[in-house]
Coordinates of C-alpha atoms in Angstrom, one line a residue:
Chain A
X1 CA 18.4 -10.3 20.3
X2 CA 15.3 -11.7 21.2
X3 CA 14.2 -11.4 25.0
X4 CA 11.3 -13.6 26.3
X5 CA 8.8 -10.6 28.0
X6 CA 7.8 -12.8 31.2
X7 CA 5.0 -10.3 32.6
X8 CA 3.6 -10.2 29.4
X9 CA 3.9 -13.9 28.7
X10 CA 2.2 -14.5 31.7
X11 CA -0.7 -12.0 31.0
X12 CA -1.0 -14.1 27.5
X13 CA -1.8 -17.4 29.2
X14 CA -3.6 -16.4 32.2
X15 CA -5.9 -14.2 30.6
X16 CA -9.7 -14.0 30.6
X17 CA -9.6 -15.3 27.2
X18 CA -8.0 -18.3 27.2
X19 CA -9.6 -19.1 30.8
X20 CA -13.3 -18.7 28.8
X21 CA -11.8 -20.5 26.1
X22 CA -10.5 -23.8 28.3
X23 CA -13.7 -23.4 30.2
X24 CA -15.6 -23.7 27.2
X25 CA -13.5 -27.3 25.7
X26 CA -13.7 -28.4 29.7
X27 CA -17.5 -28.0 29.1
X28 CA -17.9 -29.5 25.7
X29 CA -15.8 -32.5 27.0
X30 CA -17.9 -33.1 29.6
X31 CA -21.5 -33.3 28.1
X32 CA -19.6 -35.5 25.2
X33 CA -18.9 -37.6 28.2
X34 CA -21.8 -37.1 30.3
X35 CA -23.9 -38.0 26.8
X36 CA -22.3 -41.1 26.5
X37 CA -22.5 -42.5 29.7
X38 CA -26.8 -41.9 30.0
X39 CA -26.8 -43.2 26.4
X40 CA -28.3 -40.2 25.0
X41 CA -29.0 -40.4 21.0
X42 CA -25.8 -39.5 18.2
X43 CA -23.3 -39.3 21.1
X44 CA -24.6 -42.2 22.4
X45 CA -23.2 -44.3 20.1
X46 CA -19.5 -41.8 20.1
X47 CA -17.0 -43.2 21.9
X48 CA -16.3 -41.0 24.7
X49 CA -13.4 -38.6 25.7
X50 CA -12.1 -41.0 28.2
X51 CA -11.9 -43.9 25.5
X52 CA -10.1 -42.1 22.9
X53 CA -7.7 -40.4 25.8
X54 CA -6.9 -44.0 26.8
X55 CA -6.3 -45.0 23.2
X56 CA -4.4 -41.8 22.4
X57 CA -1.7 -42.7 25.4
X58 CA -1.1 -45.5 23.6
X59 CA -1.0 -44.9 19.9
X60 CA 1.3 -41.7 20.5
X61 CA 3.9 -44.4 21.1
X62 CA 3.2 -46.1 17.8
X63 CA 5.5 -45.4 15.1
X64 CA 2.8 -46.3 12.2
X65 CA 0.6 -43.7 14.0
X66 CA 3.3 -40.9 13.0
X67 CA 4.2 -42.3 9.4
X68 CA 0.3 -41.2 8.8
X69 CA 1.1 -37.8 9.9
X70 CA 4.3 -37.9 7.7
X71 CA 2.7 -39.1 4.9
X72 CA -0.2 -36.4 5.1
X73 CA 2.3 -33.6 5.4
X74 CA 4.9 -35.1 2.4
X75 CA 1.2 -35.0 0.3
X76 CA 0.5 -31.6 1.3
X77 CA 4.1 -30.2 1.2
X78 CA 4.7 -31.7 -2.5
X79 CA 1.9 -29.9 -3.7
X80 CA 1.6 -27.3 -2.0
X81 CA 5.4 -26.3 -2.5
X82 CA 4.6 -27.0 -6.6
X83 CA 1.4 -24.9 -6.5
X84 CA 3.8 -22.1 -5.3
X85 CA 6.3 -22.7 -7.4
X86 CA 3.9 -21.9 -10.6
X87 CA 1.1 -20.0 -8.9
X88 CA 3.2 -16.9 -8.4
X89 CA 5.4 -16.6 -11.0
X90 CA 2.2 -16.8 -13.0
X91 CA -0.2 -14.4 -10.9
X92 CA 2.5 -12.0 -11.7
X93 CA 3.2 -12.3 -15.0
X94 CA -0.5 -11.8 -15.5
X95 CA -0.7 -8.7 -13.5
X96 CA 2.1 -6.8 -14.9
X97 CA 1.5 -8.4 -19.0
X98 CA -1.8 -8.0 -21.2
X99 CA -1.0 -10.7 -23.4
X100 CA -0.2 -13.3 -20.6
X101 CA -3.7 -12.2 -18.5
X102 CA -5.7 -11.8 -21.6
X103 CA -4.4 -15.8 -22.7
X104 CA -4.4 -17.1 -19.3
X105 CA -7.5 -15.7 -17.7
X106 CA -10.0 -17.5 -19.3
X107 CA -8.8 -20.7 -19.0
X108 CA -8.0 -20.3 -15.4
X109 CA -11.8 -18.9 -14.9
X110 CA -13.0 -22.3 -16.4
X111 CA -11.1 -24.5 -14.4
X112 CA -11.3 -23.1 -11.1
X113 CA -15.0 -24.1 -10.4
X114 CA -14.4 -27.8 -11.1
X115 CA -13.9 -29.2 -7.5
X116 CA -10.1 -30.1 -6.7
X117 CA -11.9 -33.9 -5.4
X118 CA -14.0 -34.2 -8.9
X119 CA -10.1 -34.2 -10.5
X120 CA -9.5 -37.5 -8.7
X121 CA -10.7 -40.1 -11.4
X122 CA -9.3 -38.4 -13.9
X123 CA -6.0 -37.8 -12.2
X124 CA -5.4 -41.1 -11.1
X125 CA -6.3 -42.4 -14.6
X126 CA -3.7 -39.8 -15.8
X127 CA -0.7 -40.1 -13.2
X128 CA 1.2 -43.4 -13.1
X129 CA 1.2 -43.5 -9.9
X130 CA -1.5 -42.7 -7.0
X131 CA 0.6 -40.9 -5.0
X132 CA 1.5 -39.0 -8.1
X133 CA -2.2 -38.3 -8.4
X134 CA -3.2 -37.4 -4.6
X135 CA 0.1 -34.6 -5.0
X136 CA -2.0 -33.3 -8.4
X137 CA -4.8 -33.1 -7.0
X138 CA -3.7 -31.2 -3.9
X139 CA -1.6 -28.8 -6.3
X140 CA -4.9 -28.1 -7.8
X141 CA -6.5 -27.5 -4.7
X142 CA -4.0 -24.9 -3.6
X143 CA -2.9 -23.5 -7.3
X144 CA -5.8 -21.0 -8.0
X145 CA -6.0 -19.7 -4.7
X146 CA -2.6 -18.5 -5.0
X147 CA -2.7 -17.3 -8.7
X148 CA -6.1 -15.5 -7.9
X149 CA -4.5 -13.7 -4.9
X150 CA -1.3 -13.0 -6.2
X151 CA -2.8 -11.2 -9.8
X152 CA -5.2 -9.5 -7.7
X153 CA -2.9 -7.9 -5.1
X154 CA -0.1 -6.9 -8.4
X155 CA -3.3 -5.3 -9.7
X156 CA -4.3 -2.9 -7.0
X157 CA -0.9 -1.3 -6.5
X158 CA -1.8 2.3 -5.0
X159 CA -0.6 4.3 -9.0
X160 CA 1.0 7.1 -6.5
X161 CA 3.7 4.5 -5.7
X162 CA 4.3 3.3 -9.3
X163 CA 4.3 7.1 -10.6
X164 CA 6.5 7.7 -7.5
X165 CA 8.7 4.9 -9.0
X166 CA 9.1 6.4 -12.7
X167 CA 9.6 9.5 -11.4
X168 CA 12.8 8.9 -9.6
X169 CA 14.4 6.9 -12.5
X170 CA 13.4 3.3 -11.4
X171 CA 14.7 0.9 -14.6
X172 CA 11.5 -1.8 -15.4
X173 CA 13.5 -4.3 -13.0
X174 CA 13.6 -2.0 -10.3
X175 CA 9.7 -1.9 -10.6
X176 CA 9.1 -5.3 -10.7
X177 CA 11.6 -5.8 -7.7
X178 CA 11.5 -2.9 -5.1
X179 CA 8.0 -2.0 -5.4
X180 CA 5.6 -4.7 -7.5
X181 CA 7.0 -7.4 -5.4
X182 CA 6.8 -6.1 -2.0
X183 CA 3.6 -4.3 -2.7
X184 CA 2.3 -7.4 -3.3
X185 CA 4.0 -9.7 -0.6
X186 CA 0.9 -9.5 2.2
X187 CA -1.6 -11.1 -0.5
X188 CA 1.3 -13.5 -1.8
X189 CA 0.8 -14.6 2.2
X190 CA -3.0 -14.6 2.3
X191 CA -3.1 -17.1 -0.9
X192 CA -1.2 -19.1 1.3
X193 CA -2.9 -19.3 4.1
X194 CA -6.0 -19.5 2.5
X195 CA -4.3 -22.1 0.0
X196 CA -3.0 -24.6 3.0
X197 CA -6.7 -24.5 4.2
X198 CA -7.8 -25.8 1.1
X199 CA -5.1 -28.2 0.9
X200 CA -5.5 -29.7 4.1
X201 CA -9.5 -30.4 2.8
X202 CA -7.9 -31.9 -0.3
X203 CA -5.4 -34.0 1.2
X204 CA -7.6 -35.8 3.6
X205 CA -10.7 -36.7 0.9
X206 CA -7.9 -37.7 -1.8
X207 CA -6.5 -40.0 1.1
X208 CA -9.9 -41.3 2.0
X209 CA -10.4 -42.1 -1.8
X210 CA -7.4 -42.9 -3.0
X211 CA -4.9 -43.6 -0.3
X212 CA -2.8 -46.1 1.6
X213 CA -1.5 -44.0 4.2
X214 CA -1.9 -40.3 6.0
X215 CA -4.4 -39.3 7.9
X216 CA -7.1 -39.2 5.9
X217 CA -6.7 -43.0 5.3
X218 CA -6.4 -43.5 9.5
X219 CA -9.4 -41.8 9.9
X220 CA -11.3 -43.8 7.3
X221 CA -9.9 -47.2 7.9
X222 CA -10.7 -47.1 11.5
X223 CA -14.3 -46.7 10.5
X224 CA -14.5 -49.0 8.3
X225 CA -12.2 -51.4 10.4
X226 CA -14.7 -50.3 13.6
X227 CA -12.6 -48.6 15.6
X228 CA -14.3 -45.8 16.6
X229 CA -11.9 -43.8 19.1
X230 CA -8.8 -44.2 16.6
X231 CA -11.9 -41.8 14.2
X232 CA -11.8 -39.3 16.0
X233 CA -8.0 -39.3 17.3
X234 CA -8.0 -39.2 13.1
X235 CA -9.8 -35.7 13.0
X236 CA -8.2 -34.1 16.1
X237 CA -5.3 -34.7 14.3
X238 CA -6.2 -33.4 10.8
X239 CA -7.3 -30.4 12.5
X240 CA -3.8 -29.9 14.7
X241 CA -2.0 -30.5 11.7
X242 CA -3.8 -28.0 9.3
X243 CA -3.7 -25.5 12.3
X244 CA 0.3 -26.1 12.7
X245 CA 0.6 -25.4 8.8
X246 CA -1.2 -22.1 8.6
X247 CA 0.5 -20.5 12.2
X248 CA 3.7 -21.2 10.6
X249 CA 2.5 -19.6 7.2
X250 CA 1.7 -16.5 9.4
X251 CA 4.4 -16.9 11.5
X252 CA 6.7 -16.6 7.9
X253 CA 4.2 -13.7 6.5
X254 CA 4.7 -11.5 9.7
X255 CA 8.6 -12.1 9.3
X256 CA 8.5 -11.1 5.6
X257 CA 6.4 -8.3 5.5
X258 CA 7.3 -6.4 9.2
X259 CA 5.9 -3.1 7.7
X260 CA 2.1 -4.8 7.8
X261 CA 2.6 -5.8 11.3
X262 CA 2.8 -1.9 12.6
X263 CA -1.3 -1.1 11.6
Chain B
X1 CA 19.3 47.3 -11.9
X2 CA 16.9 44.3 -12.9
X3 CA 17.7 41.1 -13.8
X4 CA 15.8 39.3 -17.2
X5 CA 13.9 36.7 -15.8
X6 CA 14.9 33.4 -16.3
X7 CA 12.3 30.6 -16.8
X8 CA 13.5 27.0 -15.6
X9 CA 10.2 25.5 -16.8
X10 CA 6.9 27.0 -18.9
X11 CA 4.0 25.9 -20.0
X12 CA 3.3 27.0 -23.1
X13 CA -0.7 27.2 -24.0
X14 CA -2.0 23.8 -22.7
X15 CA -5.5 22.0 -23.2
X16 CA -6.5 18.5 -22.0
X17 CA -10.3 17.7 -22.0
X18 CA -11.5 14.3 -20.4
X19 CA -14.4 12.0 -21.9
X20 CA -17.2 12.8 -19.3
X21 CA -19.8 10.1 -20.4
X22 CA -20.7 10.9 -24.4
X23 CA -19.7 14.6 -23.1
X24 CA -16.1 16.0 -23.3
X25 CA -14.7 18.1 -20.2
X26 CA -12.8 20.8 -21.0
X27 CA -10.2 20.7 -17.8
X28 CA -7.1 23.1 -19.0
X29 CA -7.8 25.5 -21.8
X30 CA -4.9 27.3 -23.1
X31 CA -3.0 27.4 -20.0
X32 CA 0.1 29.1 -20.4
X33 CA 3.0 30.6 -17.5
X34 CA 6.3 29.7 -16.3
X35 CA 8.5 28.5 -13.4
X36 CA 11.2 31.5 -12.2
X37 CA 14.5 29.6 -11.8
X38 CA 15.0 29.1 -8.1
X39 CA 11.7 30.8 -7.2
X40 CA 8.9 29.8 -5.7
X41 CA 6.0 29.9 -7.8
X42 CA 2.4 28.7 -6.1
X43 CA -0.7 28.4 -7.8
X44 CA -4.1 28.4 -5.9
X45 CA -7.4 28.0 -7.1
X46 CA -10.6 26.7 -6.9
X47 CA -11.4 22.8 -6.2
X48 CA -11.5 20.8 -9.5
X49 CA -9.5 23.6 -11.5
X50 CA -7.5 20.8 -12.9
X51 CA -4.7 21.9 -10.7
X52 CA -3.3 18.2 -10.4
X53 CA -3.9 17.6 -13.7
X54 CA -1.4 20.5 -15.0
X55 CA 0.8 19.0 -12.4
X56 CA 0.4 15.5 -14.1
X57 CA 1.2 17.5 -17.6
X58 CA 4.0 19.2 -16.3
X59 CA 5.5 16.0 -14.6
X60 CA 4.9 13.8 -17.4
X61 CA 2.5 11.5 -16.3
X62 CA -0.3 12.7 -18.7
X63 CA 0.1 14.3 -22.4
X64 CA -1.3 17.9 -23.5
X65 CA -4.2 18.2 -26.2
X66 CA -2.7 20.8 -27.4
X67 CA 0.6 23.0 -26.1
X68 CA 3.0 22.0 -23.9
X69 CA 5.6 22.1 -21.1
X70 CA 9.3 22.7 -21.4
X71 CA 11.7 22.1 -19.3
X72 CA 14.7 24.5 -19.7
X73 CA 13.3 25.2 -23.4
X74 CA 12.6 21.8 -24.6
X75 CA 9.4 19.8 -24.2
X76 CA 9.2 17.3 -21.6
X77 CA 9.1 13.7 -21.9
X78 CA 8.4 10.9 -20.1
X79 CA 8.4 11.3 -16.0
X80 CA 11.9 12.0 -14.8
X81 CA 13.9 12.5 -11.8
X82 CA 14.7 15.7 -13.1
X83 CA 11.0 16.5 -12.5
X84 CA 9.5 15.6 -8.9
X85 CA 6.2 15.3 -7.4
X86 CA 5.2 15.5 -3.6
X87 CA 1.8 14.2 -3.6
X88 CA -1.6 15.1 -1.9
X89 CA -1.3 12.0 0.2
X90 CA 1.8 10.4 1.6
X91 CA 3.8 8.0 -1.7
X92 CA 6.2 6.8 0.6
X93 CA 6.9 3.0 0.1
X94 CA 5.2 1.5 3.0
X95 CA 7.1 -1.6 3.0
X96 CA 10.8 0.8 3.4
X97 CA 12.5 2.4 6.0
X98 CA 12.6 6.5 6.3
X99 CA 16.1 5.7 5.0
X100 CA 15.3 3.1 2.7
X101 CA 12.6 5.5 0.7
X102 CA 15.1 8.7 1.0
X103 CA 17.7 6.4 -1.1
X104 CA 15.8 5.0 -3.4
X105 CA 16.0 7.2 -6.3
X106 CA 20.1 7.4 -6.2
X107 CA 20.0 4.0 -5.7
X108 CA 18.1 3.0 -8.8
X109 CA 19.9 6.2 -10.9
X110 CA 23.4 4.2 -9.7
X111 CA 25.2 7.9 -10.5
X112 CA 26.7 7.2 -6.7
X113 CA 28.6 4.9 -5.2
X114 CA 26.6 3.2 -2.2
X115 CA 28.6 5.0 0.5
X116 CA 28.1 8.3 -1.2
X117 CA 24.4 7.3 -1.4
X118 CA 24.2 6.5 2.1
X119 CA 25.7 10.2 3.8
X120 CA 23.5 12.0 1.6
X121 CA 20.4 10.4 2.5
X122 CA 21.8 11.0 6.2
X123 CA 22.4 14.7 5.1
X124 CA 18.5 14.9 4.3
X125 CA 17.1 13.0 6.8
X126 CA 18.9 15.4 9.8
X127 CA 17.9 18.6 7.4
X128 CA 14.4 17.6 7.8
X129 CA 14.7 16.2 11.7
X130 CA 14.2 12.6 10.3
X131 CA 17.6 11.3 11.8
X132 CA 16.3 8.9 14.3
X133 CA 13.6 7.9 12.1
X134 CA 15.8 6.4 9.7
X135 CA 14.7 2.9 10.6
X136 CA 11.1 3.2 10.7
X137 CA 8.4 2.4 8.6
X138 CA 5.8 5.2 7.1
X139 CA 3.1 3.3 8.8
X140 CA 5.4 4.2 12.2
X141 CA 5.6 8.1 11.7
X142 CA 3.1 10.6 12.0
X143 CA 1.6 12.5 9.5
X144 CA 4.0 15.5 9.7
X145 CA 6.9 13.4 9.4
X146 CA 6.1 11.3 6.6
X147 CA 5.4 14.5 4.7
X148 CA 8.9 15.7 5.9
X149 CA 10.4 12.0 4.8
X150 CA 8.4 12.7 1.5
X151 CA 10.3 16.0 0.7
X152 CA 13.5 14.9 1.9
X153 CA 13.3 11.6 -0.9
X154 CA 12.4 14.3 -3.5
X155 CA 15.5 16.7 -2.8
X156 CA 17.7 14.8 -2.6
X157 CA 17.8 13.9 -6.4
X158 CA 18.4 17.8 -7.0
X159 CA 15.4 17.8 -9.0
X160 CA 15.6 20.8 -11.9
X161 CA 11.9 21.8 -10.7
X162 CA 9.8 20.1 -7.4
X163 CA 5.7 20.3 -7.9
X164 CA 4.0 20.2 -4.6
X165 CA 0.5 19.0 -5.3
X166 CA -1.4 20.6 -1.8
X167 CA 1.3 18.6 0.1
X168 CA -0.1 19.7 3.6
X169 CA -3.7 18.6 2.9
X170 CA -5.2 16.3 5.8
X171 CA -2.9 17.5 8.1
X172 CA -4.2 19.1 11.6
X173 CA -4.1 23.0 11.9
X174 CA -1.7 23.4 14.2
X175 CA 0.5 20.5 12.5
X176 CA 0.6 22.7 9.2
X177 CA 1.1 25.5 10.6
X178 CA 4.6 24.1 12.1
X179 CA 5.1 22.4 8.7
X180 CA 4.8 25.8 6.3
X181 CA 7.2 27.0 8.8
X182 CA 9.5 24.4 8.5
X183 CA 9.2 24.3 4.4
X184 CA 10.2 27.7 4.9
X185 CA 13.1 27.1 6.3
X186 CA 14.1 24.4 3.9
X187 CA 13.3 26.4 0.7
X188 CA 14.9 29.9 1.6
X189 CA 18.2 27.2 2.3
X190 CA 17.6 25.4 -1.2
X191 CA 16.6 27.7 -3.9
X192 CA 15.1 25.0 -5.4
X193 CA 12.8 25.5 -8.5
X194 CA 9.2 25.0 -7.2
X195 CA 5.5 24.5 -8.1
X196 CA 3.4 24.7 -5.2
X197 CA 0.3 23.8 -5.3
X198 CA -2.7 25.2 -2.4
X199 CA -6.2 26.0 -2.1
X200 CA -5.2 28.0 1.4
X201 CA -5.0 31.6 1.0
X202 CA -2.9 32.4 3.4
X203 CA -0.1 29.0 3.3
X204 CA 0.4 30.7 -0.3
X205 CA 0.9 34.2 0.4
X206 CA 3.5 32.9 3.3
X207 CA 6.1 31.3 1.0
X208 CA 5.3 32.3 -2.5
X209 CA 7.5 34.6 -4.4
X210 CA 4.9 34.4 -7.2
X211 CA 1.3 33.6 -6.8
X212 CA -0.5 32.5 -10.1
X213 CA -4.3 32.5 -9.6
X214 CA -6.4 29.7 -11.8
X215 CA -9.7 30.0 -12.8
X216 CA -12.4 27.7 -12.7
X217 CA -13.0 25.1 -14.9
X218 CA -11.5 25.4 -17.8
X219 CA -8.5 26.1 -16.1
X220 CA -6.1 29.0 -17.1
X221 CA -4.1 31.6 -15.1
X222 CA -6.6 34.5 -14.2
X223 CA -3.7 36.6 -12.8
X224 CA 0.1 36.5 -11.9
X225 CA 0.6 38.4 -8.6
X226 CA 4.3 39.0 -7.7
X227 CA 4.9 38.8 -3.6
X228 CA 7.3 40.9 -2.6
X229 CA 7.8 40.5 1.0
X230 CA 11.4 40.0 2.8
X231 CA 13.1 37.3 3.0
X232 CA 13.9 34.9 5.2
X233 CA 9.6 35.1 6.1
X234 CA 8.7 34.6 9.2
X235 CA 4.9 33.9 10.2
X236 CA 4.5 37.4 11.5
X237 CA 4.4 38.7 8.1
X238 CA 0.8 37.7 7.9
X239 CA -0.1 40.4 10.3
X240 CA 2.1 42.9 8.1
X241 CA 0.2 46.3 5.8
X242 CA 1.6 44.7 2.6
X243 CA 0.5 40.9 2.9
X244 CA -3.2 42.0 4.0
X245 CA -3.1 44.3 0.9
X246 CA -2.0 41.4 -1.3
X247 CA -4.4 39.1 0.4
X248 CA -7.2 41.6 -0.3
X249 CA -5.8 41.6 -4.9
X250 CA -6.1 37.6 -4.4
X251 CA -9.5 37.3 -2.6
X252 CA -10.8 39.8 -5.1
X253 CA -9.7 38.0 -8.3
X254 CA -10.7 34.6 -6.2
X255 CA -14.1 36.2 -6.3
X256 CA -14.8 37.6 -9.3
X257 CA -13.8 33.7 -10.6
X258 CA -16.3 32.4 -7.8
X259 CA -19.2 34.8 -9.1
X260 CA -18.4 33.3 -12.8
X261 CA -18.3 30.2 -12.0
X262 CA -21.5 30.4 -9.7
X263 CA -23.3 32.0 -12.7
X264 CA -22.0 29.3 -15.5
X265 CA -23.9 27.0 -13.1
X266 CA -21.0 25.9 -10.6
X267 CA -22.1 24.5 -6.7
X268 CA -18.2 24.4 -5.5
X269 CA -18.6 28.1 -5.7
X270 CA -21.2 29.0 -3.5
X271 CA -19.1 28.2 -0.1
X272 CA -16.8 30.5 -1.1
X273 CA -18.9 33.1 -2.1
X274 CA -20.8 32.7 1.2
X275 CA -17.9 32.8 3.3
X276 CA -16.8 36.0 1.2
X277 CA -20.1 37.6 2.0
X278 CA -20.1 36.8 5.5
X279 CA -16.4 38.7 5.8
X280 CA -17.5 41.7 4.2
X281 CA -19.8 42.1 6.3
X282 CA -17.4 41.5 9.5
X283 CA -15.2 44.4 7.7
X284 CA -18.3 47.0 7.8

């Protein structure tokens, strides 16, 4: 049963850290806003905090507004969810078989430096459809992250626990289940977290390029439709959203792994 | 009236050498002794004696040049729960319970049925004061008990022969002391066939029955001391006549292996010759 710890809540959010830390947005805001009004050069020609507050009260109650956000995260979700779905199954089959890391190694090594954005043109030309496309590309983005992290964690299992293993009588399934997998769990979570960074990165550019919705595509067609507030309402928001996906990544690794929470 | 002496396990004449760059190192060179059933049998030596390594052998985890181990007269095979190691540092599975890690070899042998599983790994955990630990992580105990935790997941597969490779290493003074005493306890009430591995003097001559002394590199059994103090031991037998005259046999062979080791160009040898120096002197 979980209990709500109200002293300690209330330590959390009154605490010298998050007072510095609103102290130090209150601050920022204010010369953003200060900068504006003398006309001072680059954030002279921002639109200011107060402008894109007035918009924001607004748009929140726009439905098109949202379908961007929903479009993003479907984007990011598809691949994301599919870069899973083969990155770790295959970042283990390469740790624990020769043959599959010796075949699969090399060609991984060669793609991975080719930037997930430079795939665009050639996944558009191959997908039938751009939305098809965007979801490739994003896969990409988050698909050797994972693999990388998930052969590398198999790989440096401490030997004491896999001789501890054999020792008392563990079948090959046992290995792989009781003590490869969880051993490798916490770096299953960091290609994650570090993959839904890169995703987030991906999604927005591919939008940018390629897109008719999400919030990549808000952010660029206000520019080029001049409305400069509605930009920056655009960013805040790709940064809130990429900041909502990796808490909850976190939030999912501390759950799974609650032996890596006691350090 | 004596007894013949039964051997649960023996290693019969062993050599491994490792590549050392174009070199080869000789580590074990025909290393031969056995295992007492229900005895326990310690083995101290210098540092890099290939102690471990004959544990490795002996376990299965590494194959002999040349000889071999045998477990109740035939050679041993592939690493078995019939053959357990307690290691230098702590094996426990950090991502499983006290109670999770003490069940998991009957659970992957599936000899038992759960329930049966699940009052024996009780059983062990109370025999080694784990009881309400049961639901915590390694990462959550101290150092004492995940050692205890550690011993308690090897008995309780009834293991034919336990190897203790230096399983109090790392642990503070006084916290060893309290866990010799409690290993003690839980031998003299098992009779379990044991390998115990030390570089401590005195921890050996507290619970060994027999105390094989290994040479320096190669390794090989200088000497075979049999320890005949009562039992159930109690730490005050380190102050007794007997164990300082058995402590004196073991320093002396220790030394004489030091001195050879120094001369065929050894450095690990010199703190201990030092430190043997200094105590004659104290004696004087």
């Amino acid at each position: 049963m979980a209990t709500i710890n109200w002293k300690k809540l209330r330590k959390a959010v009154f605490s010298k850290t998050v007072y510095r830390g609103t102290a130090s947005i209150a601050v920022l805001l204010a010369l953003w806003e200060l900068g504006r009004w003398l006309r001072m050069p680059i954030l002279g020609a921002a639109p200011a905090p107060s402008e894109v507050i007035f918009l924001l009260r607004e748009i929140v109650f726009a439905p098109d507004f949202w379908e961007n956000w929903s479009a993003s995260f479907k984007r990011v979700l598809t691949g994301f969810v599919a870069a899973q779905i083969i990155g770790i199954p295959l970042g283990l089959a390469m740790a624990i078989n020769r043959v599959a890391r010796d075949t699969a190694f090399p060609v991984l090594e060669i793609m991975r430096p080719i930037p997930p954005l430079a795939w665009v043109p050639a996944s558009i030309i191959f997908w039938p459809t751009t939305e098809s496309s965007i979801a490739f590309v994003i896969f990409l983005g988050a698909f050797f992250t994972v693999v990388l992290n998930v052969l590398g964690g198999a790989r440096d299992i401490d030997v004491r626990y896999l001789r501890a293993a054999r020792s008392l009588g563990s079948r090959p399934q046992d290995i792989f289940f009781k003590i490869v997998l969880p051993a490798t769990l916490p770096s299953i979570f960091t290609g994650m977290a570090v993959g839904m960074g890169i995703t987030w990165e991906v999604v927005v550019a591919a939008e940018m390029i390629a897109g008719k919705s999400g919030l990549g595509y808000l952010t660029w067609s206000s520019y080029v439709g001049g409305n400069y507030p509605l930009i920056v309402i655009g960013m805040i928001s790709i940064g809130i959203a990429g900041y909502v996906s990796s808490s909850l990544i976190r939030l999912t690794g501390k759950l799974a792994a609650p032996w890596q929470r006691l350090f | 009236m004596t007894h013949p002496v039964e051997a649960q396990m023996a290693v019969e004449a062993v050599s491994k050498s490792y590549e050392a760059g174009l070199r080869q190192r000789v580590v074990l060179d025909g290393c031969s002794f056995m295992l007492e059933k229900g005895k326990l049998t310690v083995l101290i030596g210098p540092s890099g004696c290939g102690k471990s390594t004959l544990i490795n052998i002996m376990a299965g985890y590494e194959k002999a040049d040349a000889g071999m181990a045998t477990l109740e007269g035939r050679p041993v095979g592939e690493p078995a729960a019939d053959r357990l190691v307690v290691f230098q540092e702590t094996a426990l599975f950090p991502w499983m319970t006290a109670f999770q890690n003490v069940a998991y070899g009957p659970r992957v042998q599936r000899k038992l049925p759960d329930k049966e599983v699940e009052a024996r790994t009780m059983e062990l955990l109370e025999r080694v004061g784990l009881q309400d630990f049961r639901d915590k992580y390694p990462m959550q105990l101290s150092g004492g008990m995940q050692r205890r935790a550690e011993l308690a997941r090897a008995l309780i597969n009834q293991p034919k022969v336990m190897f203790l490779d230096e399983p109090f290493r790392g642990l503070d003074a006084m916290t060893r002391e309290l866990m010799q005493e409690y290993y003690l306890k839980l031998y003299e009430g098992s009779q379990q066939t044991t390998l115990f591995v030390t570089s401590e003097i005195d921890e050996a001559l507290l619970i060994a029955d027999t105390l094989l002394i290994m040479t320096n590199r190669p390794g090989r059994i200088a000497k075979t001391l049999k320890i005949a103090l009562p039992r159930p031991r109690e730490p005050k037998v380190l102050t007794s006549q007997a164990y300082l005259r058995y402590k004196e046999e073991a320093l002396e062979i220790l030394h004489e292996e030091a001195v050879k080791a120094f001369s065929g160009g050894s450095k690990a040898a010199v703190d201990f010759l030092e430190a043997y120096a200094d105590r004659d002197q104290a004696h004087s």
